[in-house]
Short mmCIF file of C-alpha atoms in Angstrom, two decimals:
data_model
loop_
_atom_site.label_atom_id
_atom_site.label_comp_id
_atom_site.label_asym_id
_atom_site.label_seq_id
_atom_site.Cartn_x
_atom_site.Cartn_y
_atom_site.Cartn_z
CA UNK A 14 0.05 0.79 21.90
CA UNK A 15 0.29 4.58 21.76
CA UNK A 16 0.34 6.22 18.36
CA UNK A 17 2.59 9.08 17.20
CA UNK A 18 0.00 11.74 18.03
CA UNK A 19 -0.35 10.45 21.59
CA UNK A 20 3.43 10.30 21.99
CA UNK A 21 3.87 13.91 20.83
CA UNK A 22 1.06 15.05 23.14
CA UNK A 23 2.77 13.27 26.02
CA UNK A 24 6.09 14.97 25.31
CA UNK A 25 4.40 18.38 25.21
CA UNK A 26 2.47 17.69 28.43
CA UNK A 27 4.67 15.86 30.96
CA UNK A 28 2.18 16.85 33.70
CA UNK A 29 -0.60 14.83 32.03
CA UNK A 30 -1.39 11.10 31.87
CA UNK A 31 0.80 9.02 29.53
CA UNK A 32 -0.89 5.65 29.88
CA UNK A 33 -3.82 6.05 27.51
CA UNK A 34 -3.86 2.92 25.34
CA UNK A 35 -1.12 1.16 27.36
CA UNK A 36 -2.69 -1.89 28.97
CA UNK A 37 0.31 -3.80 30.32
CA UNK A 38 3.64 -3.15 32.00
CA UNK A 39 3.07 0.50 32.91
CA UNK A 40 2.90 2.79 35.93
CA UNK A 41 2.29 6.48 36.48
CA UNK A 42 2.28 8.47 39.70
CA UNK A 43 2.13 12.12 40.79
CA UNK A 44 4.06 13.19 43.91
CA UNK A 45 2.20 16.01 45.68
CA UNK A 46 3.88 17.65 48.66
CA UNK A 47 1.78 19.72 51.10
CA UNK A 48 3.47 21.74 53.86
CA UNK A 49 1.66 24.11 56.23
CA UNK A 50 2.98 27.63 56.84
CA UNK A 51 4.28 26.70 60.30
CA UNK A 52 5.71 23.41 58.91
CA UNK A 53 3.96 21.36 61.59
CA UNK A 54 2.05 19.55 58.83
CA UNK A 55 4.18 17.93 56.13
CA UNK A 56 2.48 15.45 53.84
CA UNK A 57 3.27 13.67 50.61
CA UNK A 58 0.24 12.34 48.72
CA UNK A 59 0.89 10.15 45.68
CA UNK A 60 -2.00 9.15 43.40
CA UNK A 61 -1.32 6.78 40.54
CA UNK A 62 -2.00 3.61 38.60
CA UNK A 63 -0.10 0.36 37.98
CA UNK A 64 -0.61 -2.15 35.16
CA UNK A 65 1.03 -5.56 35.49
CA UNK A 66 2.83 -7.48 32.78
CA UNK A 67 1.01 -9.54 30.16
CA UNK A 68 -1.00 -12.32 31.77
CA UNK A 69 -0.77 -10.69 35.20
CA UNK A 70 -3.87 -8.50 35.25
CA UNK A 71 -4.55 -9.32 38.91
CA UNK A 72 -1.68 -6.98 39.74
CA UNK A 73 -3.50 -4.01 38.20
CA UNK A 74 -4.44 -1.35 40.71
CA UNK A 75 -4.93 2.34 41.28
CA UNK A 76 -3.66 3.85 44.50
CA UNK A 77 -3.20 6.86 46.72
CA UNK A 78 -0.18 6.74 49.00
CA UNK A 79 0.19 9.00 52.02
CA UNK A 80 3.36 9.86 53.95
CA UNK A 81 3.37 11.83 57.20
CA UNK A 82 6.62 13.73 56.85
CA UNK A 83 6.99 14.41 60.57
CA UNK A 84 6.36 10.95 62.03
CA UNK A 85 7.37 8.73 59.09
CA UNK A 86 4.03 6.92 59.12
CA UNK A 87 2.75 5.87 55.73
CA UNK A 88 -0.41 4.38 54.25
CA UNK A 89 -1.17 2.74 50.91
CA UNK A 90 -4.78 2.88 49.75
CA UNK A 91 -5.68 0.52 46.91
CA UNK A 92 -8.47 1.25 44.43
CA UNK A 93 -9.86 -0.56 41.41
CA UNK A 94 -8.37 0.65 38.13
CA UNK A 95 -11.89 1.69 37.11
CA UNK A 96 -11.77 4.30 39.91
CA UNK A 97 -8.77 6.00 38.27
CA UNK A 98 -9.24 8.73 35.66
CA UNK A 99 -6.77 11.27 34.26
CA UNK A 100 -6.49 13.74 31.39
CA UNK A 101 -3.86 13.08 28.71
CA UNK A 102 -3.48 16.79 27.96
CA UNK A 103 -3.49 18.46 31.40
CA UNK A 104 -2.82 17.84 35.08
CA UNK A 105 -6.15 16.41 36.21
CA UNK A 106 -6.19 13.12 38.13
CA UNK A 107 -8.95 11.38 40.09
CA UNK A 108 -8.71 8.25 42.23
CA UNK A 109 -11.96 7.40 43.96
CA UNK A 110 -13.12 10.52 45.79
CA UNK A 111 -9.70 12.15 45.56
CA UNK A 112 -8.91 14.72 42.87
CA UNK A 113 -5.72 16.55 41.95
CA UNK A 114 -5.50 19.27 39.31
CA UNK A 115 -4.08 22.70 38.61
CA UNK A 116 -6.60 24.38 40.93
CA UNK A 117 -5.94 22.30 44.03
CA UNK A 118 -6.29 19.02 45.91
CA UNK A 119 -9.43 17.30 47.20
CA UNK A 120 -8.80 14.43 49.62
CA UNK A 121 -11.21 11.81 50.99
CA UNK A 122 -8.93 9.41 52.86
CA UNK A 123 -9.02 8.06 56.42
CA UNK A 124 -5.99 10.19 57.34
CA UNK A 125 -6.68 13.31 55.27
CA UNK A 126 -9.94 14.93 54.25
CA UNK A 127 -10.69 18.34 52.83
CA UNK A 128 -9.82 20.75 50.06
CA UNK A 129 -6.65 22.78 49.51
CA UNK A 130 -6.50 25.43 46.81
CA UNK A 131 -3.40 26.32 44.82
CA UNK A 132 -3.52 30.02 45.62
CA UNK A 133 -0.70 30.94 43.24
CA UNK A 134 0.06 29.57 39.75
CA UNK A 135 1.92 26.29 39.34
CA UNK A 136 5.53 26.70 38.18
CA UNK A 137 6.48 23.80 35.86
CA UNK A 138 9.86 23.00 34.38
CA UNK A 139 9.72 24.74 30.98
CA UNK A 140 8.86 22.62 27.95
CA UNK A 141 10.54 23.80 24.75
CA UNK A 142 11.31 22.28 21.35
CA UNK A 143 14.98 21.83 22.28
CA UNK A 144 14.33 20.68 25.84
CA UNK A 145 10.93 19.05 26.34
CA UNK A 146 10.93 19.26 30.14
CA UNK A 147 13.33 18.14 32.83
CA UNK A 148 14.64 15.15 30.84
CA UNK A 149 15.79 17.20 27.85
CA UNK A 150 16.14 15.21 24.64
CA UNK A 151 16.08 11.95 26.65
CA UNK A 152 12.36 12.61 27.07
CA UNK A 153 11.97 11.88 23.35
CA UNK A 154 13.40 8.34 23.66
CA UNK A 155 10.41 5.96 23.84
CA UNK A 156 12.24 2.91 25.26
CA UNK A 157 13.48 4.47 28.51
CA UNK A 158 12.57 2.58 31.67
CA UNK A 159 11.35 5.61 33.60
CA UNK A 160 10.38 9.19 32.74
CA UNK A 161 10.19 12.21 35.01
CA UNK A 162 8.37 15.54 35.03
CA UNK A 163 8.11 18.64 37.22
CA UNK A 164 4.54 19.91 37.46
CA UNK A 165 5.36 22.73 39.90
CA UNK A 166 8.58 23.85 41.57
CA UNK A 167 6.44 25.60 44.15
CA UNK A 168 3.10 27.29 44.73
CA UNK A 169 1.10 28.74 47.61
CA UNK A 170 -1.62 26.76 49.40
CA UNK A 171 -4.81 27.78 51.17
CA UNK A 172 -7.56 25.85 52.88
CA UNK A 173 -7.99 23.34 55.68
CA UNK A 174 -7.35 19.62 55.91
CA UNK A 175 -8.86 17.38 58.52
CA UNK A 176 -5.86 15.33 59.69
CA UNK A 177 -7.06 12.22 61.50
CA UNK A 178 -10.14 14.11 62.66
CA UNK A 179 -8.49 17.43 63.59
CA UNK A 180 -8.61 20.48 61.33
CA UNK A 181 -5.34 22.13 60.31
CA UNK A 182 -4.98 25.30 58.27
CA UNK A 183 -2.67 25.31 55.27
CA UNK A 184 -3.18 29.02 54.54
CA UNK A 185 0.18 30.42 53.50
CA UNK A 186 1.58 26.93 53.09
CA UNK A 187 3.67 25.69 50.20
CA UNK A 188 3.20 22.91 47.68
CA UNK A 189 5.34 21.02 45.19
CA UNK A 190 4.37 18.53 42.45
CA UNK A 191 6.41 16.14 40.33
CA UNK A 192 5.72 12.81 38.64
CA UNK A 193 7.11 9.60 37.15
CA UNK A 194 5.85 7.17 34.54
CA UNK A 195 7.11 4.23 32.51
CA UNK A 196 7.83 0.56 33.18
CA UNK A 197 9.59 0.61 36.57
CA UNK A 198 11.70 2.71 38.92
CA UNK A 199 15.48 2.53 38.41
CA UNK A 200 17.42 -0.28 40.10
CA UNK A 201 19.38 2.29 42.09
CA UNK A 202 18.93 6.01 42.58
CA UNK A 203 19.15 9.06 44.83
CA UNK A 204 16.38 11.66 44.78
CA UNK A 205 15.99 14.83 46.80
CA UNK A 206 13.74 17.88 46.58
CA UNK A 207 13.03 20.94 48.68
CA UNK A 208 11.29 24.25 48.15
CA UNK A 209 12.00 25.52 51.67
CA UNK A 210 15.37 27.24 51.27
CA UNK A 211 16.26 29.72 54.01
CA UNK A 212 18.20 32.06 51.71
CA UNK A 213 15.34 32.51 49.19
CA UNK A 214 11.69 31.92 50.07
CA UNK A 215 10.81 31.20 46.43
CA UNK A 216 13.72 28.84 45.73
CA UNK A 217 13.25 25.20 44.80
CA UNK A 218 15.77 22.38 44.40
CA UNK A 219 15.22 19.06 42.64
CA UNK A 220 18.10 16.60 42.18
CA UNK A 221 18.24 12.97 41.12
CA UNK A 222 20.85 10.50 39.91
CA UNK A 223 19.98 6.98 38.76
CA UNK A 224 21.04 3.83 36.94
CA UNK A 225 19.77 4.26 33.36
CA UNK A 226 19.49 1.13 31.17
CA UNK A 227 20.59 2.01 27.64
CA UNK A 228 20.77 -0.37 24.64
CA UNK A 229 21.89 -3.39 26.65
CA UNK A 230 24.19 -1.43 28.95
CA UNK A 231 23.72 1.14 31.72
CA UNK A 232 25.07 4.54 32.66
CA UNK A 233 24.68 6.98 35.54
CA UNK A 234 22.32 9.74 34.55
CA UNK A 235 21.55 12.83 36.57
CA UNK A 236 19.20 15.81 36.58
CA UNK A 237 19.51 18.79 38.90
CA UNK A 238 17.40 21.93 38.75
CA UNK A 239 17.88 24.79 41.21
CA UNK A 240 15.42 27.63 40.76
CA UNK A 241 16.19 30.80 42.67
CA UNK A 242 16.00 34.51 41.99
CA UNK A 243 13.47 33.74 39.24
CA UNK A 244 16.07 31.78 37.22
CA UNK A 245 16.24 28.01 36.64
CA UNK A 246 19.83 26.75 36.85
CA UNK A 247 20.49 23.28 35.42
CA UNK A 248 23.09 20.54 35.82
CA UNK A 249 22.09 17.59 33.67
CA UNK A 250 23.42 14.67 31.69
CA UNK A 251 22.33 16.36 28.47
CA UNK A 252 23.61 19.95 28.90
CA UNK A 253 27.36 19.47 29.23
CA UNK A 254 27.54 19.43 33.02
CA UNK A 255 29.85 17.04 34.86
CA UNK A 256 30.01 15.49 38.30
CA UNK A 257 33.06 16.26 40.43
CA UNK A 258 31.97 14.10 43.36
CA UNK A 259 29.13 11.78 44.29
CA UNK A 260 29.44 10.14 47.71
CA UNK A 261 26.79 8.12 49.53
CA UNK A 262 27.30 7.12 53.17
CA UNK A 263 24.98 5.96 55.93
CA UNK A 264 24.66 9.54 57.15
CA UNK A 265 24.98 11.82 54.11
CA UNK A 266 24.76 12.22 50.36
CA UNK A 267 27.44 14.61 49.08
CA UNK A 268 27.34 15.84 45.50
CA UNK A 269 29.33 18.43 43.57
CA UNK A 270 28.65 19.39 39.96
CA UNK A 271 30.04 21.83 37.40
CA UNK A 272 28.21 23.07 34.33
CA UNK A 273 26.99 26.03 32.30
CA UNK A 274 25.24 27.34 35.43
CA UNK A 275 28.44 27.23 37.48
CA UNK A 276 29.24 25.05 40.47
CA UNK A 277 26.70 23.41 42.78
CA UNK A 278 27.60 21.78 46.10
CA UNK A 279 25.02 19.69 47.95
CA UNK A 280 25.24 17.81 51.24
CA UNK A 281 22.06 16.02 52.33
CA UNK A 282 21.68 14.57 55.80
CA UNK A 283 20.05 11.14 55.74
CA UNK A 284 17.32 10.66 58.35
CA UNK A 285 14.83 7.90 58.97
CA UNK A 286 11.57 8.02 57.03
CA UNK A 287 8.52 5.99 56.10
CA UNK A 288 8.19 3.14 53.62
CA UNK A 289 6.47 3.84 50.31
CA UNK A 290 5.45 1.46 47.55
CA UNK A 291 7.35 1.74 44.28
CA UNK A 292 6.74 0.10 40.89
CA UNK A 293 8.78 -2.91 39.85
CA UNK A 294 7.99 -4.51 36.54
CA UNK A 295 5.90 -7.17 38.29
CA UNK A 296 4.08 -5.32 41.08
CA UNK A 297 3.96 -2.39 43.47
CA UNK A 298 6.38 -3.25 46.29
CA UNK A 299 6.78 -1.63 49.68
CA UNK A 300 10.49 -1.01 49.62
CA UNK A 301 11.42 2.69 49.36
CA UNK A 302 12.23 4.63 52.50
CA UNK A 303 11.46 8.33 52.12
CA UNK A 304 11.63 11.27 54.48
CA UNK A 305 10.23 14.80 54.36
CA UNK A 306 12.53 15.89 57.18
CA UNK A 307 15.94 15.95 55.53
CA UNK A 308 18.29 18.95 55.60
CA UNK A 309 20.36 19.87 52.56
CA UNK A 310 23.15 22.43 52.66
CA UNK A 311 23.46 24.05 49.24
CA UNK A 312 26.02 26.38 47.71
CA UNK A 313 25.76 27.77 44.18
CA UNK A 314 28.80 29.55 42.74
CA UNK A 315 28.84 31.24 39.33
CA UNK A 316 31.41 30.36 36.68
CA UNK A 317 33.14 33.63 37.59
CA UNK A 318 33.44 32.53 41.23
CA UNK A 319 30.68 34.63 42.80
CA UNK A 320 28.50 32.97 45.44
CA UNK A 321 24.95 33.21 44.06
CA UNK A 322 23.19 31.41 46.91
CA UNK A 323 24.29 29.62 50.05
CA UNK A 324 21.89 28.21 52.59
CA UNK A 325 19.97 25.26 53.98
CA UNK A 326 17.02 23.53 52.34
CA UNK A 327 14.61 22.11 54.92
CA UNK A 328 11.49 19.92 54.77
CA UNK A 329 13.41 18.07 52.06
CA UNK A 330 12.26 14.84 50.49
CA UNK A 331 15.09 12.31 50.26
CA UNK A 332 15.25 8.76 48.92
CA UNK A 333 18.37 6.61 48.62
CA UNK A 334 17.39 3.31 47.09
CA UNK A 335 18.69 0.10 45.61
CA UNK A 336 22.10 -0.84 44.28
CA UNK A 337 23.99 2.30 45.22
CA UNK A 338 27.36 0.55 44.86
CA UNK A 339 26.57 -0.15 41.23
CA UNK A 340 25.26 3.39 40.82
CA UNK A 341 28.54 4.83 42.11
CA UNK A 342 30.57 2.44 39.95
CA UNK A 343 28.93 3.40 36.66
CA UNK A 344 30.38 6.04 34.42
CA UNK A 345 28.37 9.25 34.41
CA UNK A 346 26.97 10.68 31.16
#
């Protein structure tokens, strides 16, 4: 079990490892997006660790998942837990010969080999006393099923990766890093993220809505952060925002929200992707379809009615998973 000091350190450092001292029923994974300047190379690399429930140690494993965002191909590389190491006070993760930290990414996988540098500083979601990261005060609740963190809204890349034997430059490319940890992924959720917005080269959008178990019941919780013009605009369960519309069809996800940052309108086109493994309470299961080729139209209007940004977010990650009917039927909080 984790003591109070470890819990406080984890709250202050969402980018770091939260599983120190947790032997059973735990997962943690970092989602690292790598896009070349010409966008012909789009990769998601996800290192992490999974610990099975009590009496189920054979399920324990470390892993590095790989998704080719253009073709939808995906690979899951298993490692022994002993090959996993991570800092509990900083972003620094190693799985086998693969390392991920604030300076860059080193990959030694059959599909991807080489070293990419983070050639500009990482841009995390701010951690303050009032709002310890993207989850706000919910990040202080120890019994939540799943926690979330933003390690970097966006940063520049440099270097070369050998992609299935052929070298590709990522100089001038763009990266993004987020993470999840806890007991299991939600039973139903929508997640999307893009930091390739045509109206603002430095903009980044992260949006998720999920079924949140809470004291024997469940509610629909949501977190949206849209960083543009050097300002982070937020629509969240905890900051007084409200949903006007959430619609999920076979072709689109449409979402409209109002809050202290004004009005946000999102329409994400659903496209086919590759299958990734996701943590259930019992094992890592191949069940989540994700793309890095979605398009999201976005419109941000101030509370006074001025259009602050309107454009299209490309190279977007999009997942629509699980019991979406239940998700839509729950009351939002």
